[in-house]
Short mmCIF file of C-alpha atoms and ligand atoms in Angstrom, two decimals:
data_model
loop_
_atom_site.label_atom_id
_atom_site.label_comp_id
_atom_site.label_asym_id
_atom_site.label_seq_id
_atom_site.Cartn_x
_atom_site.Cartn_y
_atom_site.Cartn_z
CA MET A 1 -1.95 -115.57 13.00
CA PRO A 2 1.80 -115.41 13.30
CA LYS A 3 3.86 -113.36 10.59
CA TYR A 4 6.85 -115.60 10.91
CA LEU A 5 7.41 -119.54 10.87
CA VAL A 6 10.69 -120.64 12.13
CA THR A 7 11.46 -124.43 11.43
CA GLY A 8 13.61 -126.39 13.69
CA ALA A 9 12.66 -123.99 16.37
CA ALA A 10 13.85 -126.00 18.90
CA GLY A 11 17.24 -126.67 17.39
CA PHE A 12 20.50 -124.22 18.02
CA ILE A 13 20.01 -121.83 15.13
CA GLY A 14 16.14 -121.99 14.61
CA ARG A 15 15.64 -121.18 18.39
CA SER A 16 18.09 -118.23 18.03
CA ILE A 17 16.17 -116.99 15.15
CA ALA A 18 12.83 -117.28 16.92
CA SER A 19 14.31 -115.44 19.90
CA ALA A 20 15.54 -112.45 18.19
CA LEU A 21 12.08 -112.03 16.35
CA LEU A 22 10.36 -112.38 19.58
CA GLU A 23 12.52 -109.89 21.21
CA ARG A 24 11.76 -107.32 18.74
CA GLY A 25 8.04 -107.93 19.32
CA ASP A 26 7.10 -110.09 16.30
CA SER A 27 4.66 -113.08 16.37
CA VAL A 28 6.27 -116.30 15.65
CA ARG A 29 5.07 -119.79 15.00
CA GLY A 30 7.92 -122.56 15.55
CA VAL A 31 7.94 -126.22 14.37
CA ASP A 32 10.09 -129.01 15.18
CA ASN A 33 9.91 -132.92 15.53
CA LEU A 34 12.26 -132.72 18.56
CA SER A 35 14.67 -135.34 16.72
CA THR A 36 17.82 -133.30 17.27
CA GLY A 37 16.02 -129.99 18.60
CA LYS A 38 15.25 -130.12 22.53
CA ARG A 39 12.39 -129.26 24.24
CA GLN A 40 14.64 -127.28 26.95
CA ASN A 41 15.57 -125.16 24.16
CA LEU A 42 12.08 -123.26 23.97
CA ILE A 43 12.57 -122.14 27.36
CA GLY A 44 12.50 -118.48 26.91
CA LEU A 45 10.41 -118.59 23.91
CA GLU A 46 7.01 -118.99 25.55
CA LYS A 47 5.48 -116.50 23.30
CA MET A 48 6.08 -118.74 20.15
CA ASP A 49 3.06 -120.74 19.15
CA PHE A 50 5.05 -124.16 19.07
CA LEU A 51 4.01 -126.89 16.64
CA GLU A 52 5.44 -130.35 17.49
CA GLY A 53 5.63 -132.39 13.99
CA ASP A 54 7.49 -133.65 11.30
CA LEU A 55 8.05 -131.61 7.99
CA ALA A 56 8.22 -134.93 6.24
CA ASP A 57 4.51 -135.23 6.75
CA PRO A 58 2.92 -132.68 4.45
CA SER A 59 -0.06 -132.13 6.71
CA VAL A 60 2.09 -130.75 9.48
CA CYS A 61 3.88 -128.44 6.63
CA ALA A 62 0.23 -127.35 5.68
CA LYS A 63 -0.88 -126.57 9.42
CA ALA A 64 2.60 -124.82 10.21
CA CYS A 65 2.37 -122.45 7.01
CA GLU A 66 -1.21 -121.21 7.83
CA GLY A 67 -1.40 -117.16 7.81
CA VAL A 68 2.48 -117.08 7.59
CA GLU A 69 4.17 -114.42 5.53
CA ILE A 70 7.87 -115.43 6.06
CA ILE A 71 9.58 -118.75 6.93
CA PHE A 72 13.17 -119.25 8.25
CA HIS A 73 13.61 -123.00 7.47
CA GLU A 74 16.24 -124.12 9.65
CA ALA A 75 15.08 -127.80 10.33
CA ALA A 76 17.44 -130.33 9.15
CA LEU A 77 19.61 -133.34 10.35
CA PRO A 78 22.73 -131.53 10.56
CA SER A 79 26.54 -133.40 10.32
CA VAL A 80 28.34 -134.70 7.63
CA PRO A 81 29.39 -137.95 9.20
CA ARG A 82 25.78 -138.66 10.19
CA SER A 83 24.89 -138.53 6.59
CA VAL A 84 27.69 -140.86 5.49
CA ALA A 85 26.13 -143.31 7.94
CA ASP A 86 22.63 -143.09 7.29
CA PRO A 87 22.14 -141.04 4.00
CA ARG A 88 18.29 -142.00 3.60
CA SER A 89 17.30 -140.31 6.87
CA THR A 90 19.30 -137.14 5.97
CA ASN A 91 17.54 -137.23 2.57
CA VAL A 92 14.43 -137.62 4.24
CA ALA A 93 14.86 -134.74 6.92
CA CYS A 94 16.51 -132.41 4.33
CA VAL A 95 15.40 -133.08 0.90
CA ASP A 96 11.72 -134.34 1.37
CA ALA A 97 10.87 -131.86 4.11
CA THR A 98 11.97 -128.92 2.36
CA LEU A 99 9.87 -129.98 -0.78
CA ASN A 100 6.94 -130.53 1.40
CA LEU A 101 7.50 -127.22 3.07
CA LEU A 102 7.90 -125.29 -0.30
CA ILE A 103 4.76 -126.61 -1.48
CA ALA A 104 2.85 -126.10 1.47
CA ALA A 105 4.24 -122.41 1.83
CA ARG A 106 3.18 -121.63 -1.99
CA ALA A 107 -0.37 -123.01 -1.13
CA ALA A 108 -0.48 -120.67 1.96
CA GLY A 109 0.37 -117.73 0.05
CA VAL A 110 3.79 -117.28 1.92
CA ARG A 111 5.89 -114.48 0.53
CA ARG A 112 9.58 -115.46 1.28
CA VAL A 113 11.46 -118.48 2.44
CA MET A 114 14.96 -118.31 3.94
CA TYR A 115 16.80 -121.50 3.75
CA ALA A 116 19.73 -122.56 5.89
CA ALA A 117 22.10 -123.83 3.08
CA SER A 118 25.75 -124.94 3.66
CA SER A 119 29.09 -124.46 2.63
CA ALA A 120 29.28 -128.26 2.25
CA ALA A 121 27.96 -127.71 -1.11
CA TYR A 122 31.55 -126.30 -2.23
CA GLY A 123 33.08 -129.70 -1.32
CA GLU A 124 36.94 -130.15 -1.60
CA THR A 125 37.63 -127.56 -4.20
CA PRO A 126 40.89 -125.93 -3.74
CA THR A 127 39.97 -122.37 -4.33
CA LEU A 128 39.73 -120.28 -1.46
CA PRO A 129 37.79 -118.11 -0.29
CA LYS A 130 34.76 -120.00 -1.77
CA HIS A 131 32.48 -117.70 -3.71
CA GLU A 132 29.12 -118.19 -5.26
CA GLY A 133 30.40 -118.31 -8.89
CA MET A 134 31.91 -121.70 -8.38
CA LEU A 135 30.57 -124.91 -9.32
CA PRO A 136 29.34 -127.06 -6.64
CA ALA A 137 31.05 -130.14 -5.68
CA PRO A 138 29.34 -131.83 -2.93
CA ILE A 139 31.02 -135.05 -1.72
CA THR A 140 28.88 -136.21 1.06
CA PRO A 141 25.09 -137.21 1.35
CA TYR A 142 24.67 -134.14 3.52
CA ALA A 143 26.29 -131.82 1.18
CA VAL A 144 24.10 -133.20 -1.69
CA ALA A 145 20.99 -132.78 0.27
CA LYS A 146 21.63 -129.44 0.99
CA LEU A 147 22.62 -128.45 -2.43
CA ALA A 148 19.36 -130.25 -3.87
CA CYS A 149 17.39 -128.03 -1.54
CA GLU A 150 19.02 -124.88 -2.93
CA HIS A 151 17.86 -125.77 -6.21
CA TYR A 152 14.45 -126.62 -5.17
CA LEU A 153 14.28 -123.12 -3.43
CA ALA A 154 15.71 -121.30 -6.73
CA CYS A 155 12.95 -123.35 -8.90
CA PHE A 156 10.11 -122.23 -6.62
CA THR A 157 11.07 -118.84 -7.39
CA ARG A 158 11.40 -119.16 -10.96
CA VAL A 159 8.51 -121.09 -11.55
CA TYR A 160 5.80 -120.26 -8.78
CA GLY A 161 6.96 -116.74 -8.09
CA LEU A 162 7.72 -117.59 -4.38
CA GLU A 163 10.53 -115.52 -2.81
CA THR A 164 13.29 -117.70 -1.42
CA VAL A 165 16.98 -117.20 -0.92
CA SER A 166 19.59 -119.70 0.28
CA LEU A 167 21.98 -118.67 2.71
CA ARG A 168 25.04 -120.77 2.91
CA TYR A 169 26.37 -121.24 6.42
CA PHE A 170 29.86 -121.94 7.21
CA ASN A 171 30.14 -123.69 10.42
CA VAL A 172 28.10 -121.89 12.79
CA PHE A 173 28.63 -121.94 16.50
CA GLY A 174 27.39 -120.30 20.04
CA PRO A 175 25.08 -120.65 22.68
CA TYR A 176 22.36 -123.55 22.55
CA GLN A 177 24.36 -125.99 20.13
CA ASP A 178 23.99 -129.29 21.26
CA PRO A 179 27.36 -130.73 22.55
CA THR A 180 26.22 -134.35 23.72
CA SER A 181 25.96 -136.19 20.20
CA GLN A 182 28.62 -137.85 18.62
CA TYR A 183 27.52 -135.72 15.58
CA SER A 184 27.55 -132.24 17.54
CA GLY A 185 29.69 -129.37 15.75
CA VAL A 186 33.22 -129.41 16.82
CA LEU A 187 33.30 -126.46 19.02
CA ALA A 188 30.39 -127.17 20.78
CA LYS A 189 31.98 -130.52 21.97
CA PHE A 190 35.51 -129.09 22.38
CA CYS A 191 33.88 -126.05 24.79
CA SER A 192 31.89 -128.81 26.89
CA LYS A 193 34.50 -131.45 27.24
CA MET A 194 37.46 -129.16 28.08
CA LEU A 195 35.37 -127.25 30.69
CA ALA A 196 34.68 -130.65 32.04
CA GLY A 197 38.51 -131.46 32.01
CA GLN A 198 38.01 -134.02 29.47
CA GLN A 199 40.27 -134.62 26.36
CA PRO A 200 38.74 -133.57 23.05
CA THR A 201 39.84 -135.47 20.08
CA ILE A 202 41.06 -133.90 16.68
CA PHE A 203 40.12 -135.89 13.67
CA GLY A 204 43.48 -135.66 11.15
CA ASP A 205 46.46 -133.59 11.79
CA GLY A 206 44.16 -130.55 13.37
CA GLU A 207 45.46 -128.30 10.62
CA GLN A 208 42.14 -128.40 8.75
CA SER A 209 40.48 -124.83 8.80
CA ARG A 210 36.94 -123.64 9.10
CA ASP A 211 35.27 -120.23 8.73
CA PHE A 212 33.48 -120.66 12.21
CA THR A 213 30.83 -118.15 12.43
CA TYR A 214 29.29 -116.97 15.61
CA ILE A 215 25.50 -117.54 15.73
CA ASP A 216 24.65 -113.69 16.14
CA ASN A 217 25.93 -113.24 12.85
CA VAL A 218 23.83 -115.53 11.25
CA VAL A 219 20.83 -114.61 12.93
CA ALA A 220 21.50 -110.99 11.57
CA GLY A 221 22.13 -112.10 8.31
CA ASN A 222 18.49 -114.01 8.08
CA LEU A 223 16.75 -110.96 9.67
CA LEU A 224 18.40 -108.74 6.80
CA ALA A 225 17.52 -111.34 3.94
CA ALA A 226 14.02 -111.21 5.18
CA GLU A 227 13.69 -107.25 4.62
CA ALA A 228 15.86 -107.09 1.51
CA PRO A 229 14.16 -105.97 -1.70
CA ALA A 230 13.10 -108.92 -3.60
CA GLU A 231 15.41 -108.15 -6.73
CA ASN A 232 18.57 -108.54 -4.32
CA VAL A 233 17.64 -111.98 -2.95
CA ALA A 234 14.67 -113.95 -4.62
CA GLY A 235 15.80 -117.09 -6.36
CA LYS A 236 19.61 -116.25 -5.17
CA MET A 237 22.10 -118.19 -2.83
CA MET A 238 24.76 -116.42 -0.93
CA ASN A 239 27.21 -117.26 1.67
CA LEU A 240 26.88 -116.24 5.01
CA ALA A 241 29.94 -116.18 7.05
CA THR A 242 32.86 -114.12 8.51
CA GLY A 243 35.43 -114.34 5.74
CA LYS A 244 38.09 -115.39 7.93
CA ARG A 245 39.30 -119.02 8.86
CA ILE A 246 41.16 -120.75 11.61
CA THR A 247 42.66 -124.26 12.04
CA LEU A 248 41.37 -126.83 14.70
CA ASN A 249 45.04 -126.83 16.43
CA GLN A 250 44.91 -123.08 16.88
CA THR A 251 41.16 -123.07 18.11
CA PHE A 252 42.25 -125.73 20.60
CA GLU A 253 45.02 -123.45 21.91
CA ILE A 254 42.41 -120.45 22.37
CA LEU A 255 39.93 -122.95 24.16
CA LYS A 256 42.64 -123.87 26.53
CA GLY A 257 43.00 -120.35 27.75
CA LEU A 258 39.36 -119.96 27.85
CA THR A 259 38.23 -123.08 29.75
CA GLY A 260 41.52 -123.58 31.87
CA TYR A 261 42.18 -127.08 30.21
CA ASN A 262 45.62 -127.92 30.21
CA GLY A 263 45.82 -131.12 28.58
CA LYS A 264 46.72 -132.11 25.03
CA PRO A 265 43.99 -133.04 22.50
CA ALA A 266 43.89 -136.65 21.37
CA TYR A 267 44.45 -137.18 17.44
CA ALA A 268 42.48 -139.61 15.52
CA GLU A 269 41.96 -140.86 11.78
CA THR A 270 40.70 -138.06 9.28
CA ARG A 271 36.98 -138.45 9.32
CA ALA A 272 35.13 -139.77 6.09
CA GLY A 273 33.92 -136.92 3.85
CA ASP A 274 35.78 -134.25 5.68
CA ILE A 275 37.15 -131.37 3.64
CA LYS A 276 40.31 -129.60 4.43
CA ASP A 277 39.98 -126.11 4.21
CA SER A 278 36.73 -123.70 4.17
CA LEU A 279 36.40 -119.93 3.96
CA ALA A 280 34.03 -117.73 2.59
CA ASP A 281 33.79 -114.70 0.22
CA ILE A 282 31.19 -112.66 1.71
CA SER A 283 30.89 -109.78 -0.61
CA ARG A 284 27.64 -110.95 -2.15
CA ALA A 285 25.87 -110.92 1.07
CA LYS A 286 27.49 -107.37 1.93
CA ALA A 287 26.22 -106.21 -1.35
CA ALA A 288 22.61 -107.86 -1.41
CA LEU A 289 21.79 -107.55 2.27
CA GLY A 290 24.23 -104.78 3.75
CA TYR A 291 25.53 -107.84 5.86
CA GLN A 292 28.46 -107.24 8.06
CA PRO A 293 29.61 -109.69 10.50
CA SER A 294 29.72 -107.98 13.84
CA VAL A 295 31.01 -110.55 16.46
CA ASP A 296 34.65 -111.91 15.53
CA PHE A 297 35.67 -115.41 16.33
CA SER A 298 37.56 -114.66 19.66
CA GLU A 299 34.82 -112.79 20.92
CA GLY A 300 32.18 -115.24 20.01
CA LEU A 301 34.28 -118.32 21.42
CA ARG A 302 34.58 -116.22 24.63
CA ARG A 303 30.74 -115.92 24.66
CA THR A 304 30.26 -119.54 23.94
CA VAL A 305 32.26 -120.84 26.45
CA GLU A 306 30.68 -118.50 29.17
CA TRP A 307 27.42 -120.03 27.96
CA TYR A 308 28.37 -123.79 28.42
CA LYS A 309 29.91 -122.67 31.83
CA THR A 310 26.25 -122.07 32.90
CA LEU A 311 25.31 -125.69 31.92
CA ALA A 312 28.09 -127.28 34.01
C1 LIG B 1 29.73 -129.16 7.70
C2 LIG B 1 29.46 -127.88 7.26
C3 LIG B 1 28.84 -126.86 7.92
C4 LIG B 1 27.60 -127.19 8.66
C5 LIG B 1 27.74 -128.54 9.19
C6 LIG B 1 26.67 -129.19 10.07
C7 LIG B 1 31.69 -127.73 5.76
C8 LIG B 1 33.20 -127.18 5.61
N1 LIG B 1 31.11 -127.30 6.75
O1 LIG B 1 30.62 -128.73 8.97
O2 LIG B 1 28.78 -125.48 7.13
O3 LIG B 1 26.75 -127.35 7.40
O4 LIG B 1 28.48 -129.28 8.37
O5 LIG B 1 26.88 -130.10 10.54
O6 LIG B 1 31.36 -128.52 4.98
N2 LIG B 1 36.10 -132.49 14.15
C9 LIG B 1 37.25 -133.09 15.33
N3 LIG B 1 36.84 -133.42 16.56
C10 LIG B 1 35.31 -133.56 16.61
C11 LIG B 1 34.38 -133.42 15.92
C12 LIG B 1 34.76 -132.73 14.69
O7 LIG B 1 38.39 -133.02 15.30
O8 LIG B 1 35.25 -134.25 17.80
C13 LIG B 1 36.67 -131.90 13.10
C14 LIG B 1 35.96 -132.60 11.83
O9 LIG B 1 36.62 -133.89 11.51
C15 LIG B 1 36.17 -131.44 11.00
C16 LIG B 1 35.88 -130.16 11.91
O10 LIG B 1 36.19 -130.54 13.24
O11 LIG B 1 37.32 -131.58 10.36
C17 LIG B 1 34.80 -129.46 11.75
O12 LIG B 1 33.55 -130.91 12.14
P1 LIG B 1 32.26 -130.48 12.16
O13 LIG B 1 31.42 -131.73 12.14
O14 LIG B 1 32.03 -129.38 13.43
O15 LIG B 1 31.62 -129.45 11.05
P2 LIG B 1 31.98 -129.69 9.22
O16 LIG B 1 33.18 -128.85 9.01
O17 LIG B 1 31.71 -131.27 9.18
#
C-alpha cells in the first residue's frame, strides 16, 4: 500500500510533489480526473499508482485513501476568472471534493493532510505583507471555496483528530504549469507566448504585484509540513511563498531578456475579481516548518523559460 496520496497528481503542483516523493524512493498513489491535469504530465511518474477519478465522487475518495498515511491535496479547479464565470463548478471541484476527501481520509485512518490553500483568501485588504493573523476577506468564488476548505480542514483536526495543515500558496509558477488555457497562470502564458514571438496581454496597467513562488519552494514546504511535529502544524494554516513581490511590468521586462521577445505587451481592461498587490509574510512557515525559500524569482523564471523552450 502506498504511504502517500497526491490528489491532482496530473496537474502542475501535484505532479511536482509526486515526482519529489518518488525520487526519494517513497511509494505514492496519485488521483486526478484529468479535467485540467494532463496525462502527459504522468510521464516520468510510472512508479506512481495512478487512479483516474473525480473526488466529487465519494467512492473515488474511499479508493484513493485506502492504506494511505499522508495526503497532499492539490486537486482543484484553479483560477479566479474561471470561478467568476462558473462558480458552481469551482465549488464542486474545490469544496465538495475536499469534504469528500476528508471524510474518506478519516474513515481510512489517514494521519495527516496537507492542503493547497490560496493567498486569494486575503482578498483586497491593503495591508502588506499578508500575515495569517489578518481576517480573511475573499472577494471571488474561487477565494471563498479555497477558504471554506481551510475551515473544513481545521474542523477535522478539532473534531475528529485528523492532522491537517493548510498551506496558503502565493502564485506558484514553474515547469509543468499549463500555458494553454485562457485560465492559465500569467507566467505560464507569458513564457510560452513570448518564446513563440506572440504578444502577451497585461490586464490593467501592469503595476499589480505578486509574490510569485517557484514550484521547488512549494514542494519543499509541503515535504517539511508532512514531517513537522503535529503541535506545529495540526489544525493550522500558513503562508507558503517567498516574501518578495514584483510587478507584471517588471516581470515582462525580465522575460524579454530571457525569451528574446522584443515587442511590447498589449494592455487590456483589469480582470474582474483581480486584486492589486499580493505579498506574503512567511515567518509562520519558517518557525513551524523550518521553511526557507531556496530558489528566488529570477532563478525560478530562468529555469521555467528553459523548460518551456523544451516544449517548443
Ligand atoms: C490567484 C491567487 C493564487 C492562486 C491562483 C490560482 C491571488 C493574489 N493569487 O492568482 O494564489 O491561488 O489564483 O489560479 O489571489 N494576467 C495578465 N495577463 C494574463 C493573465 C493574467 O495580465 O494573460 C494578470 C491577472 O489579471 C493578475 C495577474 O496577472 O493581475 C496574475 O493572474 P493569475 O491568473 O496568474 O493569478 P491570480 O493572481 O489570480
